[in-house]
Short mmCIF file of C-alpha atoms and ligand atoms in Angstrom, two decimals:
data_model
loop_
_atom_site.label_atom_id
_atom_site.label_comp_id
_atom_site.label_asym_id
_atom_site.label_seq_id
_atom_site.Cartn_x
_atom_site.Cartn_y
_atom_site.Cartn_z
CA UNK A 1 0.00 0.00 0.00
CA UNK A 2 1.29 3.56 -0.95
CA UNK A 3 2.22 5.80 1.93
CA UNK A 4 -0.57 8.30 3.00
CA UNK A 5 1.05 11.35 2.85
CA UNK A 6 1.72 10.05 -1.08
CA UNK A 7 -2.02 9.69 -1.44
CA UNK A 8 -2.93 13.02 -0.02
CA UNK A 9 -0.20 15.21 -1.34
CA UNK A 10 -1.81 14.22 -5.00
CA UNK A 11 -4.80 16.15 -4.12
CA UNK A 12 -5.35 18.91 -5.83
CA UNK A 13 -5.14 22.30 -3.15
CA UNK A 14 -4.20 19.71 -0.58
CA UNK A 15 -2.81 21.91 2.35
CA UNK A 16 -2.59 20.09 5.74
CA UNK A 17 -2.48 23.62 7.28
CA UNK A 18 -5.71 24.94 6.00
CA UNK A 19 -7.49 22.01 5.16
CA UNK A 20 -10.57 22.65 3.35
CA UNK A 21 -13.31 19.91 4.94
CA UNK A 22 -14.07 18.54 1.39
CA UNK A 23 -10.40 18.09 0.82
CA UNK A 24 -10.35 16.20 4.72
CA UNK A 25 -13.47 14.44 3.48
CA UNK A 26 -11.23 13.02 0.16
CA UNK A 27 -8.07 12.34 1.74
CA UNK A 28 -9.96 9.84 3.94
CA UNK A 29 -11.98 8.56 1.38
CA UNK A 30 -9.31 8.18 -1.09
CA UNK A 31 -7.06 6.24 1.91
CA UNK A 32 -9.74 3.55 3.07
CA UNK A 33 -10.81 0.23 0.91
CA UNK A 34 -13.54 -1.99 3.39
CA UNK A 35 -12.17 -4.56 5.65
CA UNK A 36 -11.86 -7.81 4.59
CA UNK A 37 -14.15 -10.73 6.31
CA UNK A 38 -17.88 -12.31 5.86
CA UNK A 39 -20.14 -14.23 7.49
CA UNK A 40 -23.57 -15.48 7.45
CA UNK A 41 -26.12 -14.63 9.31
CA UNK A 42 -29.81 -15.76 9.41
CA UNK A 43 -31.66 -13.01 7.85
CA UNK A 44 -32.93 -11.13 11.00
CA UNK A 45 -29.76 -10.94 12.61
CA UNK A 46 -28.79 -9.00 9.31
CA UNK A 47 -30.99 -5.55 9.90
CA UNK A 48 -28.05 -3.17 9.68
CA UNK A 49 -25.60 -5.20 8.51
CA UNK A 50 -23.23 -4.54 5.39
CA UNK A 51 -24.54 -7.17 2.30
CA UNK A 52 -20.99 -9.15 0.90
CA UNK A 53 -23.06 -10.28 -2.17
CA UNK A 54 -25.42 -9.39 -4.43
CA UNK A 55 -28.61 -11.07 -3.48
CA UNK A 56 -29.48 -12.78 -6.68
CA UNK A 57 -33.31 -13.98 -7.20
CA UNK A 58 -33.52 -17.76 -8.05
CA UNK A 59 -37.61 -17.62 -8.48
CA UNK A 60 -39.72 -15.23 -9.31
CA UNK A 61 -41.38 -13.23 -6.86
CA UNK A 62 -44.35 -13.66 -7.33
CA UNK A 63 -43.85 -17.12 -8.64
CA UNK A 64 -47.16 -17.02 -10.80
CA UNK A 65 -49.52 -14.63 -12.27
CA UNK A 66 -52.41 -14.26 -9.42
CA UNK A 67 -55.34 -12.23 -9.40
CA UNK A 68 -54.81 -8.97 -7.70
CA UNK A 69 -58.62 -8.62 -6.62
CA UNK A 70 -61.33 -10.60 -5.31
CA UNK A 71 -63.66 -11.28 -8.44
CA UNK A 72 -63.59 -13.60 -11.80
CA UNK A 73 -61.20 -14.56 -13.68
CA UNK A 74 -62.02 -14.69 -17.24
CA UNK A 75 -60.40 -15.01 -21.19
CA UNK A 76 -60.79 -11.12 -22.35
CA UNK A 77 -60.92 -12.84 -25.95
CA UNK A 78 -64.54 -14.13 -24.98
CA UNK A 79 -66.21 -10.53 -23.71
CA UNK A 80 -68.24 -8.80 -26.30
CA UNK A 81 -66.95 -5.22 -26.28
CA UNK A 82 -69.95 -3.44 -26.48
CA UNK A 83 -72.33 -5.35 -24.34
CA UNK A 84 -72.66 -7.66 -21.62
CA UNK A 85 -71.50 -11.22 -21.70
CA UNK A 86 -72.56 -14.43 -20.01
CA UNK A 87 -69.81 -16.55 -18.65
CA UNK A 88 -70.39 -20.09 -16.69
CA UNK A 89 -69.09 -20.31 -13.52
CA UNK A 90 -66.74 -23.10 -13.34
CA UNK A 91 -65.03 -23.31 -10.53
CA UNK A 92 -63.01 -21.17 -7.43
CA UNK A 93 -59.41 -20.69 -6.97
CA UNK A 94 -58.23 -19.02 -3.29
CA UNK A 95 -54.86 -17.69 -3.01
CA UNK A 96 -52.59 -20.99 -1.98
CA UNK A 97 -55.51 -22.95 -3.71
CA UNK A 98 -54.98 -23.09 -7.20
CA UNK A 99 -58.08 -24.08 -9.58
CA UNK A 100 -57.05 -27.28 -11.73
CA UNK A 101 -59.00 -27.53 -14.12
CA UNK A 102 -58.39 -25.66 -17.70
CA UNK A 103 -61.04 -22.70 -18.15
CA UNK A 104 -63.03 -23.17 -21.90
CA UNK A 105 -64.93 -20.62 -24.21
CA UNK A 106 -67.49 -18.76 -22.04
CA UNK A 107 -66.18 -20.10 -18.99
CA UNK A 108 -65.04 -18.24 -15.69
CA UNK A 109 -63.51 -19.22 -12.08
CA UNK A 110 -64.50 -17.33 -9.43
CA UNK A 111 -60.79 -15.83 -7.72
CA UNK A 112 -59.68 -14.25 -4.53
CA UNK A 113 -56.92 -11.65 -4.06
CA UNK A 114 -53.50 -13.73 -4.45
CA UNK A 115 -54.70 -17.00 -6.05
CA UNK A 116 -53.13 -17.81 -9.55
CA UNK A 117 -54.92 -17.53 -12.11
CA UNK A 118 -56.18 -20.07 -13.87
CA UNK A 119 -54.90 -21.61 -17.30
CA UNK A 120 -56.86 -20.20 -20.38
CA UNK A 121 -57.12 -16.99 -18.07
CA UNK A 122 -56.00 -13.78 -18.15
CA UNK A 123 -58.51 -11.16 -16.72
CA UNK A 124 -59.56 -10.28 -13.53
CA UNK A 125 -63.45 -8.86 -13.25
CA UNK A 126 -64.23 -7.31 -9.94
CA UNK A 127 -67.02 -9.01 -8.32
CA UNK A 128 -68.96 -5.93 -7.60
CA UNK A 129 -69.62 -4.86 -11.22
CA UNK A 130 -70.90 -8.46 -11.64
CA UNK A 131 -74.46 -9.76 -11.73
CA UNK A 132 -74.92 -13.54 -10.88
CA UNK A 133 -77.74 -15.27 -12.23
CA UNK A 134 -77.76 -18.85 -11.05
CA UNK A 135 -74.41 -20.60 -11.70
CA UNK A 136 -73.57 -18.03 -14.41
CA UNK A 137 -72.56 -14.47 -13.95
CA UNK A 138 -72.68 -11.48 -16.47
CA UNK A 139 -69.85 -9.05 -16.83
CA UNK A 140 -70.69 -5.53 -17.87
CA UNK A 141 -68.84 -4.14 -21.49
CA UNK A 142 -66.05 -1.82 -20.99
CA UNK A 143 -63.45 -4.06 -19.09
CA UNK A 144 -59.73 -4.53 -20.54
CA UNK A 145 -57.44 -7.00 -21.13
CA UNK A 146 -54.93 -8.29 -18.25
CA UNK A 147 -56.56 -5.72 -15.61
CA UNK A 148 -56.53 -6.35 -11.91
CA UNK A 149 -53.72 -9.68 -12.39
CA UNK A 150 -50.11 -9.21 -10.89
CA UNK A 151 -47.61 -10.93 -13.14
CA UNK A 152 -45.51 -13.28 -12.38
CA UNK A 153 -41.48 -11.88 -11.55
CA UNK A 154 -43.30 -8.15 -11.49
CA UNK A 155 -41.41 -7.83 -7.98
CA UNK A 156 -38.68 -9.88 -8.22
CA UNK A 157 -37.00 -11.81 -11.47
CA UNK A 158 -35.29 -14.81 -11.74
CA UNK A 159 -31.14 -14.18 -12.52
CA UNK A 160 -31.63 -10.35 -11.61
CA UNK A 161 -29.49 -9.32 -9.09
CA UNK A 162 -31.66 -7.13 -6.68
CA UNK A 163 -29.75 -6.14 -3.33
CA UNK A 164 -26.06 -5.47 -4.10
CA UNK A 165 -23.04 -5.61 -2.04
CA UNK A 166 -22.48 -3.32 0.05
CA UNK A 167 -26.15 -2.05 0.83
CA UNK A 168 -26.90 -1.67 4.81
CA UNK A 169 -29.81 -3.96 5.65
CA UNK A 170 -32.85 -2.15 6.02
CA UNK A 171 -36.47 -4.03 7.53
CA UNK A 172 -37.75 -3.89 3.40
CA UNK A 173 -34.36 -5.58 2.65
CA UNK A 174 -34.82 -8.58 5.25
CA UNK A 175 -38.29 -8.60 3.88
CA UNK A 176 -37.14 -8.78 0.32
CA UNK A 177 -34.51 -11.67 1.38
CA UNK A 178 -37.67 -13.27 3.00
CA UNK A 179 -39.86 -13.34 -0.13
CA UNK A 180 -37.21 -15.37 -2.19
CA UNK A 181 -36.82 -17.77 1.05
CA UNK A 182 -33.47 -17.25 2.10
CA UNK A 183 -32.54 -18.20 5.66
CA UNK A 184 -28.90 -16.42 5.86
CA UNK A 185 -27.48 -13.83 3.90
CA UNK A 186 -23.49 -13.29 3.78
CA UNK A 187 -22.45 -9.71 5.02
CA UNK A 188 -19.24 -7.99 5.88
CA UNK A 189 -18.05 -9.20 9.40
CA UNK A 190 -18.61 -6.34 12.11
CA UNK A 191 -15.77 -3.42 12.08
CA UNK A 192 -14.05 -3.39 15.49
CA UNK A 193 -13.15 0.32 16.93
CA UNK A 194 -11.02 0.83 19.91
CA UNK A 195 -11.28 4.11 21.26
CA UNK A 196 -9.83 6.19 24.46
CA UNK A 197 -10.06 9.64 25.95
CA UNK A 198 -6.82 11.30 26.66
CA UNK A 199 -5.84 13.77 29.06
CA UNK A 200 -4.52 14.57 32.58
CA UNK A 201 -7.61 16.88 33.89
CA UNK A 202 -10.41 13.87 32.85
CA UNK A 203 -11.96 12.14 36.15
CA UNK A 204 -14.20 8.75 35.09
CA UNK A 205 -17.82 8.63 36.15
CA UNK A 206 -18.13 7.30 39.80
CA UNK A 207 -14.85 8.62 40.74
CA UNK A 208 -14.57 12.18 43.17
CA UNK A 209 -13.76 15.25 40.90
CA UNK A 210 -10.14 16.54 41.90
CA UNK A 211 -9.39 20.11 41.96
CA UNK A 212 -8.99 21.24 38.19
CA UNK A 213 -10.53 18.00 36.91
CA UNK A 214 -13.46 17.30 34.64
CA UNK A 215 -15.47 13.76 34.06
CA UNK A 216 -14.99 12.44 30.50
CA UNK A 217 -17.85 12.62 28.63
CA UNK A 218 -16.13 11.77 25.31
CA UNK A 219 -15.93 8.47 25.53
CA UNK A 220 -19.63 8.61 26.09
CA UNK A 221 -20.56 10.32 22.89
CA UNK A 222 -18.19 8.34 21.16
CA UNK A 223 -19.75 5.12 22.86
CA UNK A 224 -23.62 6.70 21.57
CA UNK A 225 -22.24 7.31 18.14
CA UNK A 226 -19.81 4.26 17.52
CA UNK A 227 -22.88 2.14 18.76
CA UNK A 228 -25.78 3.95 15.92
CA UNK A 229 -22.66 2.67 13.74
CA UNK A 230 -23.12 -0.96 14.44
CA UNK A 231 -19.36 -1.78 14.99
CA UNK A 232 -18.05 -3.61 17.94
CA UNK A 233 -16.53 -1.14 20.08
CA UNK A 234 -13.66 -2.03 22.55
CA UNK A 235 -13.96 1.30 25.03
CA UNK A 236 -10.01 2.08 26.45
CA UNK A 237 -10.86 4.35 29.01
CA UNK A 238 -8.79 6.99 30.09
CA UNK A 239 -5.27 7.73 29.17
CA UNK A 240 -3.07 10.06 30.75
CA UNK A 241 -0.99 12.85 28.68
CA UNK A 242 1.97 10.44 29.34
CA UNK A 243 4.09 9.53 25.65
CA UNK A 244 4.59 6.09 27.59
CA UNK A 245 1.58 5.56 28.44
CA UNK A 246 0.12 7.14 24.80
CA UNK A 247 2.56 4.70 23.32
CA UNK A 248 1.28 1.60 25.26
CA UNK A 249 -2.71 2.69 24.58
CA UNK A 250 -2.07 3.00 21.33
CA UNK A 251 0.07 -0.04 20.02
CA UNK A 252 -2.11 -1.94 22.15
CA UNK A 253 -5.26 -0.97 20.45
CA UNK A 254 -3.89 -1.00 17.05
CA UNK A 255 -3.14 -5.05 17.68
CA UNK A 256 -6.53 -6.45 17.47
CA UNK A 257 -8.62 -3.50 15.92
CA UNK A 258 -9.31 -2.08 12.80
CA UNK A 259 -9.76 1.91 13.58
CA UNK A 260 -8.70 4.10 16.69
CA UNK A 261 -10.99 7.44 18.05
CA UNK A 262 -9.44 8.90 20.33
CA UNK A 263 -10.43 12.25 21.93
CA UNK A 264 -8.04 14.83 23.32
CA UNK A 265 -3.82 15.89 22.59
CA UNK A 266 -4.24 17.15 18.80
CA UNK A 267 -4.36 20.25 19.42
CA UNK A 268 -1.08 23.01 19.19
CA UNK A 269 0.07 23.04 22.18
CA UNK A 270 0.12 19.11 22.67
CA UNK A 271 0.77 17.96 19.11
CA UNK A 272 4.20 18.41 19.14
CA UNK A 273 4.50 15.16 21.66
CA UNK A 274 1.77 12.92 20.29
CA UNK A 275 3.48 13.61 16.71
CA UNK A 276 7.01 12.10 17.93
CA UNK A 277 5.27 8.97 19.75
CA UNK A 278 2.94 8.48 16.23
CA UNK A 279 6.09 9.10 13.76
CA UNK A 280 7.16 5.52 15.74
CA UNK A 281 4.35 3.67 15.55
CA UNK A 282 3.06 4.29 11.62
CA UNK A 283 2.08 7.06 9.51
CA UNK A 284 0.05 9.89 11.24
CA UNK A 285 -0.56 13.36 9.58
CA UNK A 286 -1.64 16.51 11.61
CA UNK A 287 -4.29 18.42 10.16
CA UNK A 288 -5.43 21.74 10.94
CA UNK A 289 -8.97 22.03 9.24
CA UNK A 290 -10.59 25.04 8.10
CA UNK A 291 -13.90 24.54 10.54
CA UNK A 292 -15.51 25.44 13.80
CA UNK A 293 -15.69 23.45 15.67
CA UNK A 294 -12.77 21.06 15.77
CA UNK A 295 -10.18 22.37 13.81
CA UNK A 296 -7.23 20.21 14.84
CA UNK A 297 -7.51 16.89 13.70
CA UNK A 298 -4.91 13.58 13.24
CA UNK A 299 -5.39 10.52 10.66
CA UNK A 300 -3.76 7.59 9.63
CA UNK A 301 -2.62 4.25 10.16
CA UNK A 302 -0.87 2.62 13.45
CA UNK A 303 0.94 -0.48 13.34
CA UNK A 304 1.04 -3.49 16.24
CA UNK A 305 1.97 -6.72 15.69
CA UNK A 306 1.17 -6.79 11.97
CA UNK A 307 -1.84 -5.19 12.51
CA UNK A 308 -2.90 -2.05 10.85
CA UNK A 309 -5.44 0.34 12.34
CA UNK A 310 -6.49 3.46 10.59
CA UNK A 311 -6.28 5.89 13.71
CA UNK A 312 -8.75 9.27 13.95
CA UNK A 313 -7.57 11.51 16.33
CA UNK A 314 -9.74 13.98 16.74
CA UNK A 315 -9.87 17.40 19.81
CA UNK A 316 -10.40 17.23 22.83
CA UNK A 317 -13.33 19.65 23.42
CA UNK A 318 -17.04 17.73 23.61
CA UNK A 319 -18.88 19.43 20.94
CA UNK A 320 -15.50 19.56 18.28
CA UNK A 321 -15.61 15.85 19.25
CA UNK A 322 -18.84 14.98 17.96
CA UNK A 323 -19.03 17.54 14.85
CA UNK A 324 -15.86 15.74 13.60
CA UNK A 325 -16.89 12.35 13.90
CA UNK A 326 -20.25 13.32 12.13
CA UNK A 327 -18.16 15.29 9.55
CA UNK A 328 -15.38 13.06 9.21
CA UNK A 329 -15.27 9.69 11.34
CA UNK A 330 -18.67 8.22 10.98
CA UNK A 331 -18.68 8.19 6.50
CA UNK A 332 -14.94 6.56 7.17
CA UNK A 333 -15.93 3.71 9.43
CA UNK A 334 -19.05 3.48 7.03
CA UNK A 335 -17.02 2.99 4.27
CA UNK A 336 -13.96 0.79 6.15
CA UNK A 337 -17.69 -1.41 7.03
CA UNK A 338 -18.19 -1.51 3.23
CA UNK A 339 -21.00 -0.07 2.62
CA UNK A 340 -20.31 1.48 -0.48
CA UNK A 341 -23.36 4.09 -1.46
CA UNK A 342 -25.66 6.45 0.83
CA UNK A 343 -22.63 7.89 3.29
CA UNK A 344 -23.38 10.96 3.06
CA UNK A 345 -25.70 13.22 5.66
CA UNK A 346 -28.03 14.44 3.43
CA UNK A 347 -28.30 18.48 3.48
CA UNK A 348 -31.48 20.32 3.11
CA UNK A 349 -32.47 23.65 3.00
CA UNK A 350 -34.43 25.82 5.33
CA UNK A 351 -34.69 29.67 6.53
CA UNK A 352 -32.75 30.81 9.03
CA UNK A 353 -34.81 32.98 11.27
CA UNK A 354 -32.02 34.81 12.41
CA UNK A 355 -28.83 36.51 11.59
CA UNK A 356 -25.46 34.60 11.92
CA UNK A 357 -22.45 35.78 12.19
CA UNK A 358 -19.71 33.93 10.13
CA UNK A 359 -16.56 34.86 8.61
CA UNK A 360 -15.30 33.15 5.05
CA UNK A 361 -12.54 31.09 4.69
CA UNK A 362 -13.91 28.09 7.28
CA UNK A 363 -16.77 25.84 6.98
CA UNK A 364 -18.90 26.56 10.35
CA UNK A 365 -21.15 23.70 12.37
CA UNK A 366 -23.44 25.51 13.97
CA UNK A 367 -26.12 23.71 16.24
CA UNK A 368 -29.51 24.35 15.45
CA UNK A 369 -33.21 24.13 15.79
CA UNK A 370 -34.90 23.03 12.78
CA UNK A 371 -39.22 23.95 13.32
CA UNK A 372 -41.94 24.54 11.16
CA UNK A 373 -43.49 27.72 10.85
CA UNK A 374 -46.52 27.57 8.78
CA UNK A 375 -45.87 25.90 5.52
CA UNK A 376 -42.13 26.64 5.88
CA UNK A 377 -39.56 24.99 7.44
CA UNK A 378 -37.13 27.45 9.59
CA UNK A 379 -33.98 26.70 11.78
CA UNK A 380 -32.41 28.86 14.77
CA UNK A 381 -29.50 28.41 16.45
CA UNK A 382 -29.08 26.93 19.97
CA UNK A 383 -27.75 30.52 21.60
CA UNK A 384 -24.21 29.75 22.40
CA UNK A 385 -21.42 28.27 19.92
CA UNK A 386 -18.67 27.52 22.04
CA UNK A 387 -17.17 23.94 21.17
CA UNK A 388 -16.80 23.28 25.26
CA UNK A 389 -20.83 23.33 24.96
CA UNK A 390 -21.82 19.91 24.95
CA UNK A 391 -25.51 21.36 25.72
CA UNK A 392 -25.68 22.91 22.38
CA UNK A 393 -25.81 19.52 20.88
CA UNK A 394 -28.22 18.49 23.19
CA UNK A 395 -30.65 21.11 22.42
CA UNK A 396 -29.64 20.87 18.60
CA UNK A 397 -31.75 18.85 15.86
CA UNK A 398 -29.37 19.50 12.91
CA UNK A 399 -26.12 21.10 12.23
CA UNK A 400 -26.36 24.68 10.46
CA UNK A 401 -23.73 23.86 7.81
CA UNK A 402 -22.26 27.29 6.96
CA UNK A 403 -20.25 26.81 3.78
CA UNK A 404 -16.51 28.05 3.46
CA UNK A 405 -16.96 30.92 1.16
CA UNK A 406 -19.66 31.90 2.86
CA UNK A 407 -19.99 35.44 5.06
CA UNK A 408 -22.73 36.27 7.80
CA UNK A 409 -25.98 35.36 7.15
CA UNK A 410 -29.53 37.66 7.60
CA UNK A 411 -32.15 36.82 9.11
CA UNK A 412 -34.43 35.15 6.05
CA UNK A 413 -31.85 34.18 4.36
CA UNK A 414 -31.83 29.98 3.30
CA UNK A 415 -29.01 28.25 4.56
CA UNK A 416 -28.26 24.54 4.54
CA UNK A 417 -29.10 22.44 7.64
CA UNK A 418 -28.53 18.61 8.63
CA UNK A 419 -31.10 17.00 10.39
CA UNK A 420 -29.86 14.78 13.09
CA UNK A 421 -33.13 13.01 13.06
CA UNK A 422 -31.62 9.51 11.33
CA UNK A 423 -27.99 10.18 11.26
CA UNK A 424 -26.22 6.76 11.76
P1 AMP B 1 -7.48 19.16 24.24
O1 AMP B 1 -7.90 19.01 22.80
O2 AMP B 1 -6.97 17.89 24.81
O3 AMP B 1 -6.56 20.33 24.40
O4 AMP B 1 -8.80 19.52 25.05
C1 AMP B 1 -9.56 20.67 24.77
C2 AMP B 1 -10.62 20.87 25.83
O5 AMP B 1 -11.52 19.79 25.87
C3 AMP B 1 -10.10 21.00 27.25
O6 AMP B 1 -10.88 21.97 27.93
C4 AMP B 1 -10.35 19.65 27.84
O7 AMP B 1 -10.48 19.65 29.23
C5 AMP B 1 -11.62 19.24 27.17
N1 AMP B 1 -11.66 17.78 27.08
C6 AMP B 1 -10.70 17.01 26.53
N2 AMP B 1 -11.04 15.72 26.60
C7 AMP B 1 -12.24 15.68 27.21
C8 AMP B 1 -13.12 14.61 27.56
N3 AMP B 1 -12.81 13.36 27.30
N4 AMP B 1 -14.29 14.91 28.17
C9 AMP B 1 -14.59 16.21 28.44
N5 AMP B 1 -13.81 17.24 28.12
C10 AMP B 1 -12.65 16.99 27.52
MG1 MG B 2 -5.84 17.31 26.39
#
């Protein structure tokens, strides 16, 4: 494998010291192929998972043509099209009881919703435009060829590949994967994240807070977003700002997983340590990333054992945290999973109801309130921006994406917003 900082540095207005986020977005992207590894799971324990291979139809779904109403089926090449025509009632087919017989000239079968239709058939007549007399019935003019049938293979064909690799299991998926009677799909085997806090001031939960000290709550957004994620998480705890001790957390995490979060020593002032312990254990590059929040940020690769994990390193404050894992982290691990289309966090538009300040030249997260007013869909922000404000994400129902070039924004104005309502 080519060296990262080869990969990157081929980027077009690739600058690790004003890092545009789309260019962060590509160097990741253009680093990471999926982990290798399948298994096969019985179909319900796949909702979520990543599909290994195409799911490929070996019946047709449905397997014959049925009627699609409860009526008569009946040959269209016997009804007189511009009056009514007698038909004798031959027989009944119910859906999982197929008639047997062969319908003749001037014949019908009475048919319920689902049951195939009957040879010589090939018309469905609703039963309550019919008129029985006796054991005939007579259909009124005006009906057409073929209506109210399903044909066979209209939902699913024989040969035609219909879920592809690389598709997250939804419940219509497993449902899909049902109808052809499959009891175990193969899918991509689970990706395994190891991930730490960092830092000399962070207290656990259930401990006393010292003097100067704060509880980590990192590790517990990282635990509520790595979980969404369906990966197996291995949770590291706490690691002092010690290079031995970084060292040690580090090499031992990169043995037995396949990507690293960890929270905490990227930025300035504590880089310059971190970057001297990483140089020995793989290939790490320190970003600085035109955004706000989070603009320090490290990636690459670790080494243990020969084991490779890709490593995201990402600042220490709560709400930088979580805006670059959403920005940057979660589409990575996605794609490291192998799911291979939908990553991205869809961005929609709505009014901001308020002015925003915002200078050009960084991409801004701003947490927001997305609400409807009247017909119109509007977003505010949460009041205070600062990335130490874990609250503000609390509050928050979608980022306020505030692009690079852009300046401050007036009240009115549109702006682009992502929901957090469904963000895996
Ligand atoms: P750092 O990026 O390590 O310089 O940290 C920036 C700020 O985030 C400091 O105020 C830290 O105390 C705070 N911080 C770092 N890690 C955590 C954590 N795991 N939980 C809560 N706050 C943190
Ligand atoms: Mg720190």
């Amino acid at each position: 494998m080519r060296n990262i900082a080869e990969v990157v540095s081929c980027l077009d207005g690739y600058d690790p010291n004003a890092l545009h986020v789309d260019k962060a977005r590509e160097a990741i992207g253009s680093c990471l192929a999926p982990v290798a590894g399948l298994e096969r799971v019985a179909t319900r324990a796949a909702l979520g998972r990543v599909l290994a291979e195409d799911v490929v139809p070996r019946l047709d779904v449905p397997a014959h043509d049925n009627s699609a109403m409860d009526g008569y089926a009946v040959r269209a090449a016997d009804l007189r099209p511009g009056g009514e025509t007698r038909l004798d009632e031959v027989g009944t087919a119910l859906a999982g009881r197929p008639y047997k017989g062969k319908v003749g000239a001037l014949e019908c079968v009475r048919v319920m919703t689902g049951a195939v239709m009957p040879a010589g058939t090939d018309t469905v007549v609703i039963q309550e435009v019919v008129r029985i007399e006796g054991d005939s019935i007579v259909v009124p003019a005006g009906q057409q060829r073929g209506q109210n049938t399903r044909a066979a293979g209209e939902d699913l064909k024989s040969g035609v590949a219909v879920l592809k690799a690389g598709r997250a299991l939804g419940p219509a998926d497993l449902g899909l994967i049902a109808s052809l009677g499959l009891a175990e799909v193969s899918v991509r085997r689970r990706l395994r994240v190891a991930f730490f806090s960092t830092g000399d001031e962070l207290e656990s939960i259930g401990a006393p807070l010292g003097e100067g000290q704060v509880y980590d709550s990192n590790r517990y957004t990282l635990y509520g977003m790595l979980s969404r994620l369906g990966v197996e998480m291995r949770d590291l705890g706490v690691v002092r700002d010690d290079p031995a001790l970084l060292e040690a957390a580090f090499s031992g995490a990169a043995a037995n997983a396949d990507a690293i979060v960890t929270s905490g020593g990227v930025s300035v002032g504590e880089a310059d340590y971190t970057k001297q312990m990483m140089a020995k254990l793989g290939e790490v590059l320190f970003w600085k990333i035109a955004m706000r929040p989070g603009r320090p940020m490290a990636f690459g690769r670790i080494e243990t054992r020969g084991n490779s994990a890709w490593l995201f390193g990402l600042p220490g404050n709560p709400v930088a945290v979580m805006v670059a894992f959403y920005q940057f982290v979660r589409e990575a691990l996605l794609r490291l999973s192998g799911r291979n289309h939908d990553l991205a966090v869809p961005l929609l538009q709505a009014i901001s109801s308020q002015a925003i300040r915002k200078v050009p030249g960084r991409t801004e997260y701003q947490r927001g309130v997305l609400f409807r007013d009247g017909g119109e869909w509007k977003v505010r922000t949460t009041g205070q921006q600062g990335s130490g404000v874990l609250r503000s994400m609390s509050e928050a129902n979608c980022f306020i994406v505030l692009e690079h070039e852009r300046g401050s924004v007036e009240a009115g104005e549109p702006v682009q917003v992502q929901p957090f309502e469904g963000l895996t």
